[in-house]
Coordinates of C-alpha atoms in Angstrom, one line a residue:
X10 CA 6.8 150.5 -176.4
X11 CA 8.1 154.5 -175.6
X12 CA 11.5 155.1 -174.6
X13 CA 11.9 155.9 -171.0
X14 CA 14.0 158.1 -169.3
X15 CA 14.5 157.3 -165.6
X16 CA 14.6 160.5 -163.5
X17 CA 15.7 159.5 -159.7
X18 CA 14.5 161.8 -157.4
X19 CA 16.4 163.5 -154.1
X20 CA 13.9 164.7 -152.3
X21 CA 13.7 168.2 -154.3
X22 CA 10.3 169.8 -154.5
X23 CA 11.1 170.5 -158.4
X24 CA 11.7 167.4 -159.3
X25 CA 8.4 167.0 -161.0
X26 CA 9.6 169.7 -163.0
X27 CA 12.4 167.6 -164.8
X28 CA 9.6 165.3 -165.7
X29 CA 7.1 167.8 -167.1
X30 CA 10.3 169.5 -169.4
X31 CA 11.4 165.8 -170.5
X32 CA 7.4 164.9 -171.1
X33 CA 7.3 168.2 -173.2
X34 CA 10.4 167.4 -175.5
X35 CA 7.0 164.4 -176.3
X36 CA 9.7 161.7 -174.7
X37 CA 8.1 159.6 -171.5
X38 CA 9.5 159.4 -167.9
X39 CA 8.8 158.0 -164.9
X40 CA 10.2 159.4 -161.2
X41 CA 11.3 157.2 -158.4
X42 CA 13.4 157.2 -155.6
X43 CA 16.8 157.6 -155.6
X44 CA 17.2 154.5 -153.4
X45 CA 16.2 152.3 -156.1
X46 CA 17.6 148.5 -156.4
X47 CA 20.4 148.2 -159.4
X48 CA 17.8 145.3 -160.7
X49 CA 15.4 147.7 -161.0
X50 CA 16.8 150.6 -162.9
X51 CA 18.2 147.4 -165.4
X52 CA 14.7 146.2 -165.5
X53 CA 13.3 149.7 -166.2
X54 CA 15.8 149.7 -169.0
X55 CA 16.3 153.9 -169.5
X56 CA 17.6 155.7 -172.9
X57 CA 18.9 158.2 -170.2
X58 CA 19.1 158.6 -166.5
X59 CA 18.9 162.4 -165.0
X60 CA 19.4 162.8 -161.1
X61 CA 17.2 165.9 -159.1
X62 CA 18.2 168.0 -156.9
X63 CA 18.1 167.7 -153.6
X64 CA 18.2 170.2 -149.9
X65 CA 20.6 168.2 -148.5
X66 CA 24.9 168.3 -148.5
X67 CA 26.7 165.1 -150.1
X68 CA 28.7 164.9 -146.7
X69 CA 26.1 165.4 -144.4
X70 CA 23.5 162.6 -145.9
X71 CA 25.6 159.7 -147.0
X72 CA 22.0 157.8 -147.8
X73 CA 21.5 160.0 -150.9
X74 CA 23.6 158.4 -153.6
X75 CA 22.9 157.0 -157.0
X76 CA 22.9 153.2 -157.1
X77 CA 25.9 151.8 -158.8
X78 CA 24.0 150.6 -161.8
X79 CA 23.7 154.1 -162.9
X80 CA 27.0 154.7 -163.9
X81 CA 27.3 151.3 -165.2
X82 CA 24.5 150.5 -167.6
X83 CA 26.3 152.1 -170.4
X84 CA 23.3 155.1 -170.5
X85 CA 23.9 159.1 -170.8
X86 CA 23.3 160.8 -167.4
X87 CA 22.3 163.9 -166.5
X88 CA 23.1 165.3 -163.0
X89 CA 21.1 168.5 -161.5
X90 CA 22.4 170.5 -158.3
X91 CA 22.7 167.7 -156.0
X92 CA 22.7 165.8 -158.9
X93 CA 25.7 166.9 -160.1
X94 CA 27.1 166.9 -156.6
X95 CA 26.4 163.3 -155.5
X96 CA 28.3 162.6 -159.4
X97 CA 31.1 164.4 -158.6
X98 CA 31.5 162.8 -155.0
X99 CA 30.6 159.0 -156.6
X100 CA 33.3 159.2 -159.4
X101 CA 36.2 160.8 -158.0
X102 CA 35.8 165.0 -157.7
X103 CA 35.1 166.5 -154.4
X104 CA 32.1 168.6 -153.1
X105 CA 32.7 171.4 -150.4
X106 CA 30.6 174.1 -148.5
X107 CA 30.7 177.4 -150.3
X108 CA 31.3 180.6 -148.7
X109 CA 29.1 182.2 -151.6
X110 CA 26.1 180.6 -151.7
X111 CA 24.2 181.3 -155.1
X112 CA 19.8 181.5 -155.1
X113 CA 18.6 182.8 -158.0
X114 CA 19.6 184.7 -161.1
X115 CA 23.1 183.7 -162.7
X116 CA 24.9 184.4 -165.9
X117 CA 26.8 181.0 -166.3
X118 CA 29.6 180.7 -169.5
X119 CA 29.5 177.8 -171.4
X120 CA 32.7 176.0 -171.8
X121 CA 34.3 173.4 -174.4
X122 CA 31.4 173.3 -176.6
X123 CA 30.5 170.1 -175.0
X124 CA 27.2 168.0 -177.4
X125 CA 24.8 169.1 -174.3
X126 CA 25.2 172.8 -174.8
X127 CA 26.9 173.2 -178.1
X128 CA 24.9 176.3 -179.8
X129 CA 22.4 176.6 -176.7
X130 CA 23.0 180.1 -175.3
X131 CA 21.2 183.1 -174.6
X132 CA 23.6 186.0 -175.8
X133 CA 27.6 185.9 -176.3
X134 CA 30.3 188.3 -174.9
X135 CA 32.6 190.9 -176.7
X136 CA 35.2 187.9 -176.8
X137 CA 32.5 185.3 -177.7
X138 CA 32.0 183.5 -175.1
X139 CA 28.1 181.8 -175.2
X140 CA 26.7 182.5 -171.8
X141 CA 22.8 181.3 -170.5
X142 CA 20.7 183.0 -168.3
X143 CA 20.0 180.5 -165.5
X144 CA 18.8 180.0 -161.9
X145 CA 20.9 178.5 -159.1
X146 CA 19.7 177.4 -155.5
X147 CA 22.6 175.6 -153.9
X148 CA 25.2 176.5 -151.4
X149 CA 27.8 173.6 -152.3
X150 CA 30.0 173.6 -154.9
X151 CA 32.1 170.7 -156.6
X152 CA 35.6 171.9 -156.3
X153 CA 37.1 169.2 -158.2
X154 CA 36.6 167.4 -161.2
X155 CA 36.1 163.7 -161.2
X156 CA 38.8 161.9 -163.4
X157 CA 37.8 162.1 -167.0
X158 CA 35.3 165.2 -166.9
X159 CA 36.0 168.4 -168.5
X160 CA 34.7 172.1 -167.7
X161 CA 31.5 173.0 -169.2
X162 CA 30.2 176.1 -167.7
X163 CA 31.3 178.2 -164.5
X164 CA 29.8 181.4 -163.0
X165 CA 32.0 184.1 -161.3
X166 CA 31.1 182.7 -157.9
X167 CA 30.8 179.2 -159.2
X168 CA 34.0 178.0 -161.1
X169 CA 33.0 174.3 -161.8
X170 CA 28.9 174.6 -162.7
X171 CA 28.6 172.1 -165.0
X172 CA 31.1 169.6 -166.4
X173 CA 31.1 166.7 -168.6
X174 CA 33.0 162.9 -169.4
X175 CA 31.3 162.5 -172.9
X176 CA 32.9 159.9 -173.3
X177 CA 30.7 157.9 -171.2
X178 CA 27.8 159.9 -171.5
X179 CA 27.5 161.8 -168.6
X180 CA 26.7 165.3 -167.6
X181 CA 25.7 167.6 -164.8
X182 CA 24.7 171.1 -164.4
X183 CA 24.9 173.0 -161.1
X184 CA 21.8 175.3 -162.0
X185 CA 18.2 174.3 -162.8
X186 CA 17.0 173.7 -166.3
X187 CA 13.5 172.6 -165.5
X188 CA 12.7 176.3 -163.9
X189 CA 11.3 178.7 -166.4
X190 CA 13.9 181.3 -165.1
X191 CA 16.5 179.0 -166.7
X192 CA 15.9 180.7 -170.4
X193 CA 17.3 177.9 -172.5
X194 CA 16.1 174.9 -169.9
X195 CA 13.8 173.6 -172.3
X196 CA 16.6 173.5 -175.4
X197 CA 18.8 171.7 -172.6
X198 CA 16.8 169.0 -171.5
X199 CA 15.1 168.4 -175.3
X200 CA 19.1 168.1 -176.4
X201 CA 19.7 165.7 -173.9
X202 CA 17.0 163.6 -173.9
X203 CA 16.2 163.5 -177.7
X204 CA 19.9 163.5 -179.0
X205 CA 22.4 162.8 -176.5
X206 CA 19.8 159.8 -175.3
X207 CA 18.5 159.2 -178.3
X208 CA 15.1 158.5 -177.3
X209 CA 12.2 158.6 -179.6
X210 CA 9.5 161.6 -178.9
X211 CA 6.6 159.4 -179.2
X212 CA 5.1 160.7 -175.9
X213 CA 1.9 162.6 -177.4
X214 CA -1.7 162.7 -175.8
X215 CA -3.7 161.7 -179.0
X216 CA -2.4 158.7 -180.0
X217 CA -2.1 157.9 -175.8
X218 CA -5.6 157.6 -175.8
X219 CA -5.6 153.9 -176.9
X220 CA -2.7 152.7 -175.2
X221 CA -5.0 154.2 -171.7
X222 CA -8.1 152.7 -172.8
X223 CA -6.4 148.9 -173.6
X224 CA -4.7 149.4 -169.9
X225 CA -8.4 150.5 -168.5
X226 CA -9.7 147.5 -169.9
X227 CA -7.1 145.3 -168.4
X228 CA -7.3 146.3 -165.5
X229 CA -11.0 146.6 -165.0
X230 CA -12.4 143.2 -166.6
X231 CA -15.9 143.1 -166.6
X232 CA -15.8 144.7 -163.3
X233 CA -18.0 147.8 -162.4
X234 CA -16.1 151.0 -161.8
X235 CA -17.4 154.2 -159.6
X236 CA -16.5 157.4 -160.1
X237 CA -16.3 160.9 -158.2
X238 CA -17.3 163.0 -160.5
X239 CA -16.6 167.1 -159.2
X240 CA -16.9 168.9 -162.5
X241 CA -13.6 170.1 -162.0
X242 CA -10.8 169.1 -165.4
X243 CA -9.4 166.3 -163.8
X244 CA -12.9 163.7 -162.6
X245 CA -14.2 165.6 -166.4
X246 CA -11.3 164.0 -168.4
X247 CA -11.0 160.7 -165.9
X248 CA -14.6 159.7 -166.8
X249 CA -14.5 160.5 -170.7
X250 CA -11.7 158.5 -171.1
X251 CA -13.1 155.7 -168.8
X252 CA -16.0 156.0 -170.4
X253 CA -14.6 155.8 -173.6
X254 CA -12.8 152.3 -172.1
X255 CA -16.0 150.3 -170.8
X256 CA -19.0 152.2 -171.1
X257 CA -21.6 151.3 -168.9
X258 CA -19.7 149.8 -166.8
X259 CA -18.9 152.6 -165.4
X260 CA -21.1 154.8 -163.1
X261 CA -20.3 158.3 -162.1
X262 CA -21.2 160.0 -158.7
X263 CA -21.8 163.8 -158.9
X264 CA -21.5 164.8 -155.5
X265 CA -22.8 168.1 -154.6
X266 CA -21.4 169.1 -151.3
X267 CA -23.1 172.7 -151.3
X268 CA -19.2 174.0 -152.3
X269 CA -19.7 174.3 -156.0
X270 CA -19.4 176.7 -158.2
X271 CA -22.2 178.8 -159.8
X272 CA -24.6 176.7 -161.4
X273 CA -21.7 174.1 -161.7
X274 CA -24.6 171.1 -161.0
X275 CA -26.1 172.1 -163.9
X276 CA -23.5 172.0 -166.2
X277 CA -22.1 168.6 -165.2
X278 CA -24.9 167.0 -165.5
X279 CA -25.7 168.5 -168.8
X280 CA -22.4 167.7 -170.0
X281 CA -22.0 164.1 -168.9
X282 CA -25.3 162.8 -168.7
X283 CA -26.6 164.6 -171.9
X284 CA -24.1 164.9 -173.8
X285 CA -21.5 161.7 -173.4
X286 CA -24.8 159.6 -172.4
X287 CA -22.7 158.7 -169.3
X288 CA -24.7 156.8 -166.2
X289 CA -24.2 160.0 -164.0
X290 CA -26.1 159.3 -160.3
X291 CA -26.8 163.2 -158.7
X292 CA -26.1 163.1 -155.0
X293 CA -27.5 166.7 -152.9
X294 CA -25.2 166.0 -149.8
X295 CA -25.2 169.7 -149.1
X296 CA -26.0 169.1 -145.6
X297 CA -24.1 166.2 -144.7
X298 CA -21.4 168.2 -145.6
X299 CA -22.2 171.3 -144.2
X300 CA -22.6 169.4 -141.1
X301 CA -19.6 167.9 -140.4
X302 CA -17.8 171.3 -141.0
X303 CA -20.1 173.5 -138.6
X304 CA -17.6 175.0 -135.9
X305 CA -14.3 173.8 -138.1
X306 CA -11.8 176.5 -139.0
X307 CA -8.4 174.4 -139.5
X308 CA -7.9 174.3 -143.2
X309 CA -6.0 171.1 -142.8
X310 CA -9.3 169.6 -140.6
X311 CA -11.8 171.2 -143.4
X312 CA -9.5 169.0 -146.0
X313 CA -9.8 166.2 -144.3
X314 CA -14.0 166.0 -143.3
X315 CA -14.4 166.9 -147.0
X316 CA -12.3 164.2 -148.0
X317 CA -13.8 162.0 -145.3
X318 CA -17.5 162.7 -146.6
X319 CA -16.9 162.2 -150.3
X320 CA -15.3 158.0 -149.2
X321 CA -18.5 157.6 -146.8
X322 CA -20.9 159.2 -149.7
X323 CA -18.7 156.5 -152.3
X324 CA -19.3 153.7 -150.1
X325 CA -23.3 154.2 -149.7
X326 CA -23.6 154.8 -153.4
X327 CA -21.6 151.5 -154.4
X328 CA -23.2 149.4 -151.9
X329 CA -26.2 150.0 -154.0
X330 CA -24.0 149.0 -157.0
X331 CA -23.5 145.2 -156.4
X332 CA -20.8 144.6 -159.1
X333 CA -18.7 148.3 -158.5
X334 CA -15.0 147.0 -157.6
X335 CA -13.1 150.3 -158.5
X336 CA -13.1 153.5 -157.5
X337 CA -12.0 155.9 -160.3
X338 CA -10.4 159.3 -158.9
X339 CA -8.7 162.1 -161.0
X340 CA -5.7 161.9 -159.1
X341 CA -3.0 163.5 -160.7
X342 CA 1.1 163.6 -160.5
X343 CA 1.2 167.1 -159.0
X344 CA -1.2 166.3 -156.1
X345 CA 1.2 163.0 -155.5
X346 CA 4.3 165.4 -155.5
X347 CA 2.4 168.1 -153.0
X348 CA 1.1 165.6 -151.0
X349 CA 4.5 164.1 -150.4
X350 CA 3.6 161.3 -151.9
X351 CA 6.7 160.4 -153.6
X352 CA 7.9 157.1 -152.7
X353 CA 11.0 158.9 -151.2
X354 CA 8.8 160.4 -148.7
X355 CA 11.5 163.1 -148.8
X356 CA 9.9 166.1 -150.6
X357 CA 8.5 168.6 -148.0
X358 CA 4.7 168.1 -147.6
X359 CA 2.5 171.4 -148.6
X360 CA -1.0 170.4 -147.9
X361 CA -2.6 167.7 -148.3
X362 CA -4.9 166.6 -151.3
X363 CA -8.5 164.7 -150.1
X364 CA -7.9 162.1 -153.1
X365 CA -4.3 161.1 -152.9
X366 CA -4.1 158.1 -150.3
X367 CA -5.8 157.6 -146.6
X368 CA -8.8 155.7 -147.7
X369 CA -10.0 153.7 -145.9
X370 CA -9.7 150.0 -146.1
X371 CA -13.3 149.8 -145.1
X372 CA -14.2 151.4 -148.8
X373 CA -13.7 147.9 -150.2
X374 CA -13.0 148.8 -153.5
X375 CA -9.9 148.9 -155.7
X376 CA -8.4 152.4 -156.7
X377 CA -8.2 153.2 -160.4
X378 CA -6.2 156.4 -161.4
X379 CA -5.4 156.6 -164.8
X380 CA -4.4 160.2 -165.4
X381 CA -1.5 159.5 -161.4
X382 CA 1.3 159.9 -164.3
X383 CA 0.1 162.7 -166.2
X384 CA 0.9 166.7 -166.0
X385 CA -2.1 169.0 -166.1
X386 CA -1.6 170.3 -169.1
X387 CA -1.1 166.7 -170.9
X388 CA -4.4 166.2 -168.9
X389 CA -5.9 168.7 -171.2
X390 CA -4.3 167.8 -174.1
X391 CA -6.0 164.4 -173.5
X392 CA -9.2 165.9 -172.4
X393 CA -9.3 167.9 -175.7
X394 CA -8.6 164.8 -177.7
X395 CA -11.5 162.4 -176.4
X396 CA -13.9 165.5 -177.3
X397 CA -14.6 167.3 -174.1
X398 CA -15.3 170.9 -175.2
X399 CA -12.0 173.5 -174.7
X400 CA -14.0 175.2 -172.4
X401 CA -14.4 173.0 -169.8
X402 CA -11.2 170.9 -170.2
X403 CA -9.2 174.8 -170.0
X404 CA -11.2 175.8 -166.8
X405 CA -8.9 177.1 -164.3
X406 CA -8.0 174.3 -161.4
X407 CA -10.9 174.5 -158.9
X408 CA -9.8 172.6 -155.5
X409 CA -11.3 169.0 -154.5
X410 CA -12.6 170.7 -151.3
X411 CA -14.4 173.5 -153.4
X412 CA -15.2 176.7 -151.6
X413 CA -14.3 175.2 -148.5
X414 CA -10.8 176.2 -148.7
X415 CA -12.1 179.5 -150.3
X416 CA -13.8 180.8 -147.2
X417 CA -11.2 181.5 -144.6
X418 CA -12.3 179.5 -141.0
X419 CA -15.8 178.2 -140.6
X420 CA -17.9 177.3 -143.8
X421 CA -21.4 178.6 -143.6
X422 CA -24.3 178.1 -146.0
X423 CA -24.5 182.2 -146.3
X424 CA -21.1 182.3 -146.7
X425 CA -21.4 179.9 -149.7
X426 CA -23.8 181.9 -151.1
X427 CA -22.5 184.9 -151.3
X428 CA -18.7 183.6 -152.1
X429 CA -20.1 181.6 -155.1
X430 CA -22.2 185.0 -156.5
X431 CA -18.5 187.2 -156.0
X432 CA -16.4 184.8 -157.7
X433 CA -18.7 184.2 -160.9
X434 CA -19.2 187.9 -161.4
X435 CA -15.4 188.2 -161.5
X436 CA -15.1 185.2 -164.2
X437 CA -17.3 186.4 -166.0
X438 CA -15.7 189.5 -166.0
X439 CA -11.9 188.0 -167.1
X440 CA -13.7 186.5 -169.7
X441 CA -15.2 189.5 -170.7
X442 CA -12.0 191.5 -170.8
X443 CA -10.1 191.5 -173.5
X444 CA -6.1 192.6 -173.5
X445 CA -5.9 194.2 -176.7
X446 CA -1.8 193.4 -176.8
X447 CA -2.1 190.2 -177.0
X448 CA -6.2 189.6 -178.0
X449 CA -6.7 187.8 -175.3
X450 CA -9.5 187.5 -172.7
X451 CA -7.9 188.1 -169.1
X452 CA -9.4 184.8 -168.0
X453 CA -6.9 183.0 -170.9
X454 CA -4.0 185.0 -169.8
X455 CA -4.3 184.1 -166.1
X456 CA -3.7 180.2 -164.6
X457 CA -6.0 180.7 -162.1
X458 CA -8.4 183.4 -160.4
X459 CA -11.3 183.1 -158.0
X460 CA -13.0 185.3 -155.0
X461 CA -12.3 184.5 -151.2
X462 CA -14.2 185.1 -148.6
X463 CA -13.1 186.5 -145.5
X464 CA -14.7 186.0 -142.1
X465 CA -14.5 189.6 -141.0
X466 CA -16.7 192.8 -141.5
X467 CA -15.8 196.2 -142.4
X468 CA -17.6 199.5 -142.2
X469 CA -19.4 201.0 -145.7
X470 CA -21.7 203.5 -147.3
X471 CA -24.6 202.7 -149.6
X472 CA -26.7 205.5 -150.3
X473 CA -27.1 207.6 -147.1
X474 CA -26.9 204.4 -144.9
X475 CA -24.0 202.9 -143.5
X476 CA -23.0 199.3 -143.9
X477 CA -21.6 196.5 -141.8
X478 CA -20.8 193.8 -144.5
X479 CA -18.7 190.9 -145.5
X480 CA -15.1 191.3 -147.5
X481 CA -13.9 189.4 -150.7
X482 CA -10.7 189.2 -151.9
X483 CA -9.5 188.5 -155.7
X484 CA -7.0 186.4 -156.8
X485 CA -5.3 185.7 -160.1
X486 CA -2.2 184.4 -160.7
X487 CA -0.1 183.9 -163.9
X488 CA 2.1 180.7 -163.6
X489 CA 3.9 178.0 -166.1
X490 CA 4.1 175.2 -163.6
X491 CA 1.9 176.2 -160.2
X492 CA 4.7 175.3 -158.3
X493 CA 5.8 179.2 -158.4
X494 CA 3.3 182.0 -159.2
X495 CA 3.5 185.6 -160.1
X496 CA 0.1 188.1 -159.0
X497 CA -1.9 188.5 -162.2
X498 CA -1.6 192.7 -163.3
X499 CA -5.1 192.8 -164.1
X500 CA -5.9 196.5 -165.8
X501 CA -7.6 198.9 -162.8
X502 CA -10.5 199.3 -165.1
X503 CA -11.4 195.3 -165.0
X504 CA -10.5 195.2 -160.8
X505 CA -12.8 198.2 -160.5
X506 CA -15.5 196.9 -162.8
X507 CA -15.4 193.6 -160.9
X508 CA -15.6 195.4 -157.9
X509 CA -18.5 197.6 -158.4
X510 CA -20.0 195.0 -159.7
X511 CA -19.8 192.3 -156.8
X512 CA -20.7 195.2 -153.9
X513 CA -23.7 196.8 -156.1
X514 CA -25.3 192.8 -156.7
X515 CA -24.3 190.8 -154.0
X516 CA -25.9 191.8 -150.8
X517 CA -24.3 190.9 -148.1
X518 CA -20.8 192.2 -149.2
X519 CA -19.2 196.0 -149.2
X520 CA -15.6 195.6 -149.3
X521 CA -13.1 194.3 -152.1
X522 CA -9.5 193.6 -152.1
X523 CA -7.2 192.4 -154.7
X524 CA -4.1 190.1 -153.6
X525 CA -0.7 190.9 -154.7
X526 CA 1.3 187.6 -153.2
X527 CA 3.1 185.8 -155.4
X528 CA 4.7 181.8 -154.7
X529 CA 6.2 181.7 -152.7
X530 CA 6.0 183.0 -150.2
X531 CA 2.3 182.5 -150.3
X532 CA 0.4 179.8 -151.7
X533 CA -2.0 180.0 -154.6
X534 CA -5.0 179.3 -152.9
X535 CA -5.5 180.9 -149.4
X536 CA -5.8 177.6 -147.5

């Protein structure tokens, strides 16, 4: 049994970042709302509780507050922004509107050499003082501590940003740990949960494995399970480890929905069918799909038919499977988190995901997800540990919808065509490249990169003719988490290779640009 810590969420969109630094410091957690039942959090029985963040005030929302059991199971506590607010407020202090309202970059002084951040700093002053580089993104301030709590850290602009009663365990921090921009975050939450909770870092993908496959089995029975199988990380490492669960009792369903990848069919079925010895069943519904999206520009509508498709493609193939019962997606926690999926319903919807929720009852089959609790990167960890080559499990993320969402407005066969020949050229190419600071091919040093196409023609010269053709745009960005993003600086000689490249071999196209948006303020992906 793994010592849990219970992380209750506020409604903030980083919440899913507490989880991923606790899960990294190899100690489990679970989010749920904040509005959860006193029996419950006993039940759950946490080593530690830590409380998100939140957009909303502590006077203005008088829903948001911690359930009582919280500060009276006897449990450390860790409050974050809001967090720390709606502690303050429930134990005594007092929260106010600030006049300076702090987003980003802060230098915050540690005070009282309290056990969370005792030795944890990033440089010290002339007089000594340990200070941390951190990030803030609130515009309330406690202004008064609750009775028992100490000082332990202030900013010039934000006297009281973090204090303490360690006497009962609890803490709070006004700044964000779980962003990367927090320097020492990681140090902070691996302090609390591992010593100040005590909780055992048992939390580690290999030996996970058989704890998944027992639950698979469990769950499953002699049942048949179906599986959507897009090639992409997530399907990949939900059928191995299914596989490795109940064998042939599971079936996979490559759908090919004429918005894959360069000779991405190929591979799959290679992979799956040759290799694992999976029952793999190839369906070419290029034109069904390509059908249902003639005259469809709305990303949001494209989504939704290609999600739409892939449940009415499921249901036709298990009908011919008499004893399928389950359908197995790749789900994973992030796509819950974007989709606003959380069980608060409060974190801010982004886009939706075509396999997180809305089937239809209609499917008649029962949903099995067993990576909806894991990180991407534990879901490569894993994927690495049940043998699926490094290659394919450390693929960059390709979306459920495929190119759909990669050609801007209406998807067209051409456009397909020519989009799929851009994009593997520049792949190839950042695998090709290698950074000689670091040794590195450009493809491992960005997160993610792909071609998009764009709708529109421009005017070019080939030769002594002039051209009307097609545009592509690149995009690679380098991120930690994918919930922000930096632009990849890809060296000119690779962008210019890529793009000579691309325009000389794919007819069809005579224009390519290279996007410098970072998230936010755009997303990753262009749709």
């Amino acid at each position: 049994m793994h010592d849990k810590i219970l992380i209750l969420d506020f409604g903030s969109q980083v919440t899913q970042l507490i989880a991923r630094r606790v899960r990294e410091a190899q100690v489990y957690c679970e989010i749920h709302p904040n509005d959860v039942s006193d029996a419950f959090i006993r039940e759950f029985a946490p080593k530690g509780i830590i409380l998100s963040g939140s957009h909303a005030s502590t006077y203005e929302d008088h829903e948001l507050r911690a359930p009582q059991a919280v500060w009276d199971l006897g449990v450390p506590v860790l409050g974050i922004c809001y967090g720390m607010q709606t502690m303050a407020v429930q134990l005594g202090g007092k929260v106010e509107w600030s006049d300076h309202r702090e987003f980003g970059y802060a230098e915050a002084r540690a005070h009282g050499h309290t056990r969370l951040l005792d030795g944890i700093q990033d440089f010290a002053t002339a007089e000594g003082h340990g200070m941390l580089k951190v990030w803030m993104s609130h515009g309330d301030k406690v202004t008064a501590l609750p009775p028992g709590f100490k000082l332990m850290a202030s900013t010039p602009t934000c006297p009281i940003a973090g204090m303490a009663d360690e006497a009962r365990g609890f803490y709070a921090l006004q700044f964000h740990p779980e962003v990367t921009h927090t320097l020492q975050g990681q140090a902070i939450y691996e302090r609390f949960v591992r010593q100040v909770c005590g909780a055992k870092g048992d939390w580690i993908m290999g030996d996970y494995i058989a704890e998944a496959v027992q639950k698979i089995r469990e769950q499953v029975g002699s049942e048949e399970v179906i599986l959507g199988l897009s090639g992409g990380v997530d399907s990949s490492v939900a059928a191995a480890l299914i596989h490795r669960a109940i064998g042939d009792q599971l079936t996979c369903v490559f759908v090919d929905h004429g918005l894959l990848r360069l000779d991405e069919g190929k591979q799959v079925m290679e992979m799956f069918a040759g290799k694992l010895h999976a029952r793999v069943v190839h369906v070419d519904a290029s034109e069904q799909f390509l059908g249902h999206l003639q005259g469809i520009s709305d990303p949001e509508q494209k989504r939704k038919i290609i999600g739409r498709e892939f449940v009415e493609v499921f249901q036709r193939e298990a009908k011919q499977l008499v004893n399928a019962k389950w359908l197995a997606q790749g789900t994973i926690y992030p796509d819950v988190v974007e989709s606003g999926g959380t069980k608060t319903k409060k974190a801010t919807t982004i886009k939706s995901h075509h396999n997180v929720g809305g089937l239809p009852e209609t499917l008649g089959l029962k949903l099995l997800e067993p990576l909806r609790e894991l990180f991407k990167d534990e879901v490569r960890e894993l994927g690495v540990a049940l043998g699926l080559p490094p290659a394919m499990v450390y693929r960059h993320p390709f979306p459920g919808p495929g190119l759909g969402v990669r050609i801007l407005g209406e998807v067209k066969k051409d456009y397909a065509e020519l989009l799929r020949r851009a994009d593997a050229i520049f792949i190839e190419e950042l695998r090709n490249t290698i950074d000689p600071a670091s040794g590195k091919s450009w493809y491992a040093l960005t997160s993610q990169a792909f071609a998009v196409f764009l709708p529109v023609k421009s005017v070019g010269v080939m030769g002594d003719g002039r051209t009307y053709d097609y545009v592509v745009a690149l995009r690679a960005v380098q991120t930690s988490d994918f919930m922000t993003a930096d632009w990849a600086e890809l060296p000119y000689a690779l962008l210019k290779k890529v793009s000579s490249r691309i325009i000389n071999e794919v007819r069809g196209i005579n224009r390519v640009t290279y996007d410098v948006s970072s998230k936010p303020p755009a997303t990753i992906e262009w749709e």
